[in-house]
Coordinates of C-alpha atoms and ligand atoms in Angstrom, one line a residue:
X29 CA 17.1 11.0 -30.6
X30 CA 19.5 13.0 -28.5
X31 CA 22.5 11.2 -27.0
X32 CA 23.7 12.1 -23.5
X33 CA 26.7 14.5 -23.4
X34 CA 28.7 12.3 -21.0
X35 CA 29.0 8.5 -21.0
X36 CA 25.9 7.1 -19.4
X37 CA 24.9 3.5 -19.1
X38 CA 22.4 2.7 -21.8
X39 CA 19.6 0.1 -21.1
X40 CA 17.9 -1.1 -24.2
X41 CA 14.3 -2.2 -24.0
X42 CA 11.0 -0.9 -23.0
X43 CA 10.1 -0.7 -19.3
X44 CA 6.4 -0.5 -20.3
X45 CA 6.5 -3.7 -22.3
X46 CA 4.1 -6.4 -21.3
X47 CA 6.8 -8.9 -20.3
X48 CA 8.4 -6.2 -18.0
X49 CA 5.0 -5.3 -16.5
X50 CA 4.4 -9.0 -15.8
X51 CA 7.7 -9.1 -13.8
X52 CA 9.6 -5.9 -13.5
X53 CA 12.0 -7.1 -10.9
X54 CA 14.8 -8.2 -13.2
X55 CA 14.8 -4.9 -15.1
X56 CA 14.8 -3.0 -11.8
X57 CA 17.9 -4.9 -10.7
X58 CA 19.6 -4.3 -14.0
X59 CA 18.8 -0.5 -13.8
X60 CA 20.2 -0.2 -10.3
X61 CA 23.3 -2.1 -11.1
X62 CA 24.0 -0.1 -14.3
X63 CA 24.7 3.1 -12.5
X64 CA 23.2 6.0 -10.6
X65 CA 21.7 7.4 -13.8
X66 CA 21.0 5.5 -17.0
X67 CA 19.7 6.3 -20.4
X68 CA 16.7 4.5 -22.0
X69 CA 16.9 5.0 -25.8
X70 CA 13.6 3.3 -26.4
X71 CA 11.9 6.5 -25.0
X72 CA 14.8 8.9 -25.1
X73 CA 14.7 9.5 -21.4
X74 CA 17.1 9.3 -18.4
X75 CA 16.2 7.1 -15.5
X76 CA 17.1 6.6 -11.8
X77 CA 16.4 3.4 -9.9
X78 CA 18.7 3.5 -6.8
X79 CA 17.1 4.7 -3.6
X80 CA 19.6 7.6 -3.1
X81 CA 19.0 9.1 -6.6
X82 CA 15.2 8.5 -6.6
X83 CA 14.9 10.2 -3.3
X84 CA 17.2 13.0 -4.3
X85 CA 15.1 13.7 -7.5
X86 CA 11.8 13.5 -5.5
X87 CA 12.9 16.1 -3.0
X88 CA 14.6 18.5 -5.5
X89 CA 11.4 20.0 -7.0
X90 CA 13.4 23.1 -8.2
X91 CA 15.6 21.1 -10.6
X92 CA 13.2 18.2 -11.2
X93 CA 9.9 19.9 -12.0
X94 CA 6.4 18.4 -12.2
X95 CA 4.7 21.1 -14.2
X96 CA 6.0 19.7 -17.5
X97 CA 4.0 16.5 -16.6
X98 CA 5.0 13.5 -14.5
X99 CA 4.5 11.1 -17.4
X100 CA 6.5 10.6 -20.5
X101 CA 4.6 13.4 -22.3
X102 CA 6.5 16.7 -22.0
X103 CA 3.9 19.4 -21.5
X104 CA 6.3 22.0 -22.9
X105 CA 5.9 20.5 -26.3
X106 CA 3.0 18.0 -26.1
X107 CA -0.6 18.7 -25.4
X108 CA -1.8 16.9 -22.2
X109 CA -4.7 14.5 -22.6
X110 CA -6.6 16.5 -19.9
X111 CA -6.2 19.8 -18.1
X112 CA -3.1 19.3 -15.9
X113 CA -3.7 18.5 -12.2
X114 CA -3.3 21.5 -9.9
X115 CA -1.4 19.3 -7.5
X116 CA 0.4 16.5 -9.3
X117 CA 1.4 18.5 -12.4
X118 CA 2.2 21.8 -10.8
X119 CA 5.2 23.2 -8.9
X120 CA 5.4 25.9 -6.2
X121 CA 4.0 28.5 -5.9
X122 CA 0.9 27.5 -7.9
X123 CA 0.9 24.0 -6.3
X124 CA 0.9 25.2 -2.7
X125 CA -2.7 26.6 -2.1
X126 CA -4.4 23.5 -3.6
X127 CA -2.0 21.3 -1.7
X128 CA -2.7 23.1 1.6
X129 CA -6.4 22.8 1.0
X130 CA -6.5 19.1 0.1
X131 CA -4.0 18.2 2.9
X132 CA -6.4 19.8 5.4
X133 CA -9.5 18.1 3.8
X134 CA -7.8 14.7 4.1
X135 CA -6.3 15.5 7.5
X136 CA -6.6 13.9 10.9
X137 CA -9.9 15.6 11.7
X138 CA -11.6 14.1 8.7
X139 CA -10.1 10.7 9.3
X140 CA -11.2 10.7 13.0
X141 CA -14.8 11.2 11.8
X142 CA -14.6 8.3 9.3
X143 CA -12.7 5.8 11.4
X144 CA -15.5 4.1 13.3
X145 CA -17.7 3.7 10.2
X146 CA -14.9 2.3 8.0
X147 CA -14.0 -0.2 10.7
X148 CA -17.7 -1.3 10.8
X149 CA -17.9 -1.4 7.0
X150 CA -14.8 -3.6 6.8
X151 CA -16.2 -6.0 9.4
X152 CA -19.4 -6.2 7.4
X153 CA -17.6 -6.9 4.1
X154 CA -15.4 -9.6 5.6
X155 CA -18.5 -11.2 7.1
X156 CA -20.3 -11.1 3.8
X157 CA -17.3 -12.7 1.9
X158 CA -16.8 -15.4 4.5
X159 CA -20.5 -16.2 4.5
X160 CA -20.1 -17.3 0.9
X161 CA -17.2 -19.6 1.8
X162 CA -13.5 -19.8 2.8
X163 CA -12.2 -19.8 -0.8
X164 CA -12.5 -16.4 -2.5
X165 CA -10.7 -13.9 -4.7
X166 CA -8.9 -11.4 -2.5
X167 CA -8.7 -9.0 -5.4
X168 CA -12.2 -9.0 -6.9
X169 CA -14.1 -9.7 -3.7
X170 CA -12.1 -7.6 -1.2
X171 CA -9.6 -5.1 -2.5
X172 CA -11.6 -4.1 -5.6
X173 CA -14.7 -3.7 -3.3
X174 CA -13.7 -2.1 -0.1
X175 CA -12.4 1.3 -1.3
X176 CA -15.5 1.6 -3.5
X177 CA -17.7 1.1 -0.5
X178 CA -16.1 3.7 1.7
X179 CA -14.3 6.3 -0.4
X180 CA -17.0 7.6 -2.8
X181 CA -19.3 8.1 0.2
X182 CA -16.6 10.1 2.0
X183 CA -16.1 12.3 -1.1
X184 CA -19.9 12.7 -1.4
X185 CA -20.4 11.2 -4.8
X186 CA -23.9 10.1 -6.0
X187 CA -24.2 6.4 -6.3
X188 CA -24.9 6.3 -10.0
X189 CA -21.8 5.9 -12.2
X190 CA -19.4 4.8 -9.5
X191 CA -18.4 1.9 -11.7
X192 CA -16.6 4.6 -13.8
X193 CA -14.1 5.4 -11.2
X194 CA -11.7 2.4 -11.6
X195 CA -11.7 2.6 -15.5
X196 CA -11.0 6.3 -15.4
X197 CA -8.1 5.9 -12.9
X198 CA -6.7 3.0 -14.8
X199 CA -6.6 5.1 -17.9
X200 CA -5.1 8.1 -16.1
X201 CA -2.3 5.9 -14.8
X202 CA -1.7 4.3 -18.2
X203 CA -1.5 7.8 -19.7
X204 CA 1.7 8.5 -17.7
X205 CA 3.4 5.9 -19.9
X206 CA 4.1 5.8 -23.6
X207 CA 1.2 5.8 -26.1
X208 CA 1.1 2.0 -26.2
X209 CA -1.6 -0.7 -26.5
X210 CA -2.7 0.0 -22.8
X211 CA -3.4 3.6 -23.6
X212 CA -5.2 2.6 -26.9
X213 CA -7.3 0.2 -24.9
X214 CA -8.6 3.1 -22.7
X215 CA -9.0 5.6 -25.6
X216 CA -12.5 4.7 -26.7
X217 CA -14.0 5.6 -23.3
X218 CA -11.9 8.6 -22.4
X219 CA -14.4 11.2 -23.5
X220 CA -17.3 9.6 -21.8
X221 CA -15.4 8.9 -18.6
X222 CA -13.9 12.4 -18.5
X223 CA -17.3 13.9 -18.9
X224 CA -18.7 11.8 -16.1
X225 CA -15.7 12.7 -13.8
X226 CA -16.1 16.4 -14.7
X227 CA -19.8 16.3 -13.6
X228 CA -19.0 14.7 -10.3
X229 CA -16.6 17.6 -9.5
X230 CA -19.4 20.3 -9.7
X231 CA -20.8 21.6 -6.4
X232 CA -24.3 20.7 -7.3
X233 CA -23.5 17.0 -7.8
X234 CA -21.6 16.6 -4.5
X235 CA -23.3 15.8 -1.2
X236 CA -23.5 18.7 1.3
X237 CA -21.0 16.9 3.5
X238 CA -17.8 15.2 2.5
X239 CA -14.3 15.8 1.0
X240 CA -15.9 17.3 -2.1
X241 CA -18.0 19.8 -0.2
X242 CA -15.0 20.6 2.0
X243 CA -13.0 21.6 -1.1
X244 CA -15.8 23.9 -2.3
X245 CA -16.0 25.4 1.2
X246 CA -12.3 26.2 0.9
X247 CA -13.1 28.1 -2.3
X248 CA -15.8 30.0 -0.3
X249 CA -13.2 31.0 2.3
X250 CA -10.9 32.2 -0.5
X251 CA -8.2 29.6 0.2
X252 CA -8.4 28.6 -3.4
X253 CA -10.1 30.2 -6.4
X254 CA -13.6 28.9 -7.2
X255 CA -12.5 27.6 -10.6
X256 CA -9.8 25.5 -8.9
X257 CA -12.3 23.5 -6.8
X258 CA -13.5 21.1 -9.5
X259 CA -9.9 20.2 -10.5
X260 CA -9.0 19.5 -6.9
X261 CA -12.0 17.2 -6.6
X262 CA -10.9 15.6 -9.8
X263 CA -7.5 14.7 -8.1
X264 CA -9.4 12.8 -5.4
X265 CA -11.3 10.8 -8.0
X266 CA -8.3 10.1 -10.2
X267 CA -5.7 9.2 -7.5
X268 CA -7.9 7.9 -4.7
X269 CA -9.4 4.7 -6.0
X270 CA -7.1 2.5 -8.1
X271 CA -4.2 3.3 -5.9
X272 CA -5.9 2.0 -2.7
X273 CA -7.5 -0.9 -4.5
X274 CA -4.1 -2.1 -5.8
X275 CA -2.3 -1.4 -2.5
X276 CA -4.9 -3.6 -0.7
X277 CA -4.3 -6.3 -3.3
X278 CA -0.6 -6.0 -2.6
X279 CA -1.0 -6.4 1.1
X280 CA -3.4 -9.4 0.7
X281 CA -1.0 -11.1 -1.8
X282 CA 1.9 -10.4 0.6
X283 CA 0.2 -12.2 3.4
X284 CA -1.1 -15.0 1.3
X285 CA 2.5 -15.8 0.3
X286 CA 4.0 -15.2 3.8
X287 CA 2.0 -17.2 6.3
X288 CA 4.5 -16.5 9.1
X289 CA 3.8 -12.8 8.7
X290 CA 0.1 -13.4 8.9
X291 CA 0.6 -15.3 12.1
X292 CA 2.5 -12.3 13.4
X293 CA -0.4 -9.9 12.5
X294 CA -2.9 -12.2 14.2
X295 CA -0.9 -12.1 17.4
X296 CA -0.5 -8.4 17.2
X297 CA -3.2 -6.6 15.1
X298 CA -1.5 -3.4 16.0
X299 CA 1.0 -4.3 13.2
X300 CA -1.7 -3.6 10.6
X301 CA -0.3 -0.2 9.9
X302 CA 3.3 -1.2 9.5
X303 CA 2.1 -4.1 7.4
X304 CA 0.5 -1.7 4.9
X305 CA 3.6 0.4 4.5
X306 CA 5.8 -2.7 4.2
X307 CA 3.4 -3.9 1.4
X308 CA 3.6 -0.5 -0.3
X309 CA 7.4 -0.7 -0.1
X310 CA 7.5 -4.4 -1.2
X311 CA 5.0 -4.1 -4.2
X312 CA 5.1 -0.3 -4.9
X313 CA 1.5 0.0 -6.3
X314 CA 2.7 3.2 -8.0
X315 CA 5.8 1.9 -9.8
X316 CA 7.2 5.0 -11.5
X317 CA 6.8 8.7 -12.1
X318 CA 8.7 11.2 -14.3
X319 CA 10.2 14.6 -13.6
X320 CA 11.6 17.1 -16.1
X321 CA 15.0 18.8 -15.5
X322 CA 14.8 22.6 -15.2
X323 CA 18.6 23.0 -15.5
X324 CA 21.6 20.7 -16.3
X325 CA 21.9 18.2 -13.5
X326 CA 25.0 16.3 -12.6
X327 CA 24.5 12.9 -11.0
X328 CA 27.7 11.0 -10.5
X329 CA 29.7 11.7 -13.7
X330 CA 26.5 11.9 -15.8
X331 CA 25.2 15.3 -16.9
X332 CA 21.5 15.3 -17.7
X333 CA 20.8 18.3 -19.9
X334 CA 18.0 20.9 -19.1
X335 CA 14.5 20.1 -20.2
X336 CA 14.9 16.3 -20.2
X337 CA 12.5 13.7 -18.8
X338 CA 13.8 11.6 -16.0
X339 CA 12.0 8.3 -15.1
X340 CA 12.1 7.6 -11.4
X341 CA 11.7 3.9 -10.5
X342 CA 10.0 4.1 -7.1
X343 CA 9.6 0.4 -7.0
X344 CA 13.3 -0.2 -7.7
X345 CA 14.3 2.3 -5.0
X346 CA 12.0 0.5 -2.5
X347 CA 14.1 -2.8 -3.0
X348 CA 17.5 -1.2 -3.4
X349 CA 19.9 -3.4 -1.4
X350 CA 22.0 -0.2 -0.8
X351 CA 19.2 1.0 1.4
X352 CA 17.2 -2.0 2.6
X353 CA 18.4 -5.2 4.3
X354 CA 17.0 -8.3 2.6
X355 CA 14.9 -6.0 0.4
X356 CA 12.8 -8.8 -1.3
X357 CA 11.5 -10.0 2.0
X358 CA 8.0 -8.9 3.1
X359 CA 8.9 -8.6 6.8
X360 CA 6.7 -6.9 9.5
X361 CA 9.7 -6.6 11.8
X362 CA 11.5 -4.1 9.6
X363 CA 10.8 -0.4 9.7
X364 CA 9.6 0.5 6.2
X365 CA 9.4 4.2 6.8
X366 CA 11.5 6.1 4.3
X367 CA 10.1 4.0 1.4
X368 CA 9.3 6.1 -1.6
X369 CA 6.1 4.2 -2.5
X370 CA 4.1 7.4 -1.7
X371 CA 6.8 9.6 -3.1
X372 CA 8.8 12.0 -0.9
X373 CA 9.0 15.7 -0.5
X374 CA 6.3 18.3 -1.3
X375 CA 4.4 16.1 -3.7
X376 CA 4.3 13.1 -1.4
X377 CA 0.9 11.4 -1.5
X378 CA -1.6 13.7 0.1
X379 CA -4.1 10.8 0.5
X380 CA -1.7 8.4 2.3
X381 CA -3.5 8.7 5.6
X382 CA -6.8 7.8 3.9
X383 CA -5.2 4.8 2.3
X384 CA -3.7 3.7 5.6
X385 CA -7.1 4.0 7.3
X386 CA -8.7 1.9 4.6
X387 CA -6.0 -0.8 5.0
X388 CA -6.1 -0.7 8.7
X389 CA -9.8 -1.2 8.7
X390 CA -9.7 -4.2 6.3
X391 CA -6.7 -5.9 7.8
X392 CA -8.1 -5.5 11.3
X393 CA -11.4 -7.0 10.2
X394 CA -9.6 -9.9 8.5
X395 CA -7.3 -10.5 11.4
X396 CA -10.4 -10.8 13.7
X397 CA -11.9 -13.7 11.7
X398 CA -9.1 -15.3 9.7
X399 CA -6.5 -17.6 11.2
X400 CA -4.6 -18.6 8.1
X401 CA -4.5 -17.4 4.5
X402 CA -2.8 -19.0 1.5
X403 CA -2.9 -18.8 -2.2
X404 CA -5.5 -21.1 -3.8
X405 CA -4.5 -21.0 -7.5
X406 CA -2.4 -18.7 -9.6
X407 CA -2.9 -15.0 -9.1
X408 CA -3.1 -13.0 -12.4
X409 CA -1.6 -9.6 -12.9
X410 CA -3.4 -6.5 -14.2
X411 CA -1.0 -4.6 -16.5
X412 CA -0.8 -0.8 -16.3
X413 CA 1.9 1.6 -17.4
X414 CA 2.3 2.9 -13.9
X415 CA 0.5 0.6 -11.4
X416 CA 1.5 -2.8 -10.2
X417 CA -1.8 -4.5 -9.8
X418 CA -3.7 -7.8 -9.6
X419 CA -6.8 -8.9 -11.5
X420 CA -7.2 -11.9 -9.4
X421 CA -5.7 -13.3 -6.1
X422 CA -7.4 -16.5 -5.3
X423 CA -7.0 -17.4 -1.6
X424 CA -8.2 -20.1 0.8
X425 CA -8.5 -19.0 4.5
X426 CA -8.9 -20.8 7.8
X427 CA -11.6 -19.1 9.8
X428 CA -11.0 -18.5 13.5
X429 CA -13.0 -20.2 16.3
Ligands
OVM75 C1 -4.1 14.1 -9.7 C2 -3.3 12.9 -9.4 C3 -2.5 12.8 -8.3 C4 -1.7 11.7 -8.1 C5 -1.8 10.6 -9.0 C6 -2.6 10.7 -10.1 C7 -3.5 9.5 -11.9 C8 -3.4 11.8 -10.3 O1 -3.9 15.1 -9.0 O2 -5.0 14.1 -10.6 O3 -2.6 9.6 -10.9

């Protein structure tokens, strides 16, 4: 273990421990209070948890690189569990062509084409759930279902094997953390799931229309190299399902515990979009990412040496009282823009508009039919080294009319 060269607050304990994953808020407060930069001896890494420092690290890609991996593993010295992502685990200039391509594929034109269908799909799902009764599980019956109804079709995936998407993503997000029991749990299926994902990225597997085909068309145009296309499709499959599933759970849980905010949305369904971003700020479905320093970096009076991992607590930044008034309140009247739940800077979530459309569709459909929503039992967390998630959110709703 290396000790920091200048005095730096030390926080003992493991942020990936089960007790912390169950309720990370006390640790987040402790990290923010300890100082602008802290040291975590458990994993021999530095960490930032205040909004100012998290945002600064996210937007300084030259000194906080992604190419050495955005998990705990340092790709300079450790072999990644899979070929690094061309987007997430790359820096300019290599990062830029794949990013440009994916950003266009997931851009406004594509979303305009999907909007009407996704709105209808959300109405249908909500009708199906309500036909079964007014008590249901918001996680397993809505948020775990809706993204899988619309997103794989939009990519152009065959129907067989779609049940692999969530377990693959869950493992990928666990793999950003330490090699703990959560990673061990996923290990037995890694090869099988990776093989399946690899096959879905081939041109011949993908439908002739969709995000997948659009990525291959970009290779035909020469915007990316043909051997880059499968890995860019892989980014969609890795980052596009679990994230939206858990973000939808977050917004449902937020409303089920804030009836006054649901009443507000009912009165003004136009608030669906701000509600989603406020829920992403409030719960931060993606809790953390790492960067690696490319030079010695001074933050306050702490000097982080070159080549060190820095853990960025997005979730803690999103509730930093230095930035947010009453940060623990889920409040549709605040402006949540500027939250770092989607990151910030040149790696900022390229699929965020897709996620917002999924959420807008589901919330609009729910607001049409549901007058009241409340918890109907104790929700249970799903633990993941990177994601804040729910296995179950039992709710009881009052149906309109
Ligand atoms: C990727 C990717 C991007 C964002 C998040 C992520 C597993 C993966 O490009 O594969 O999480």
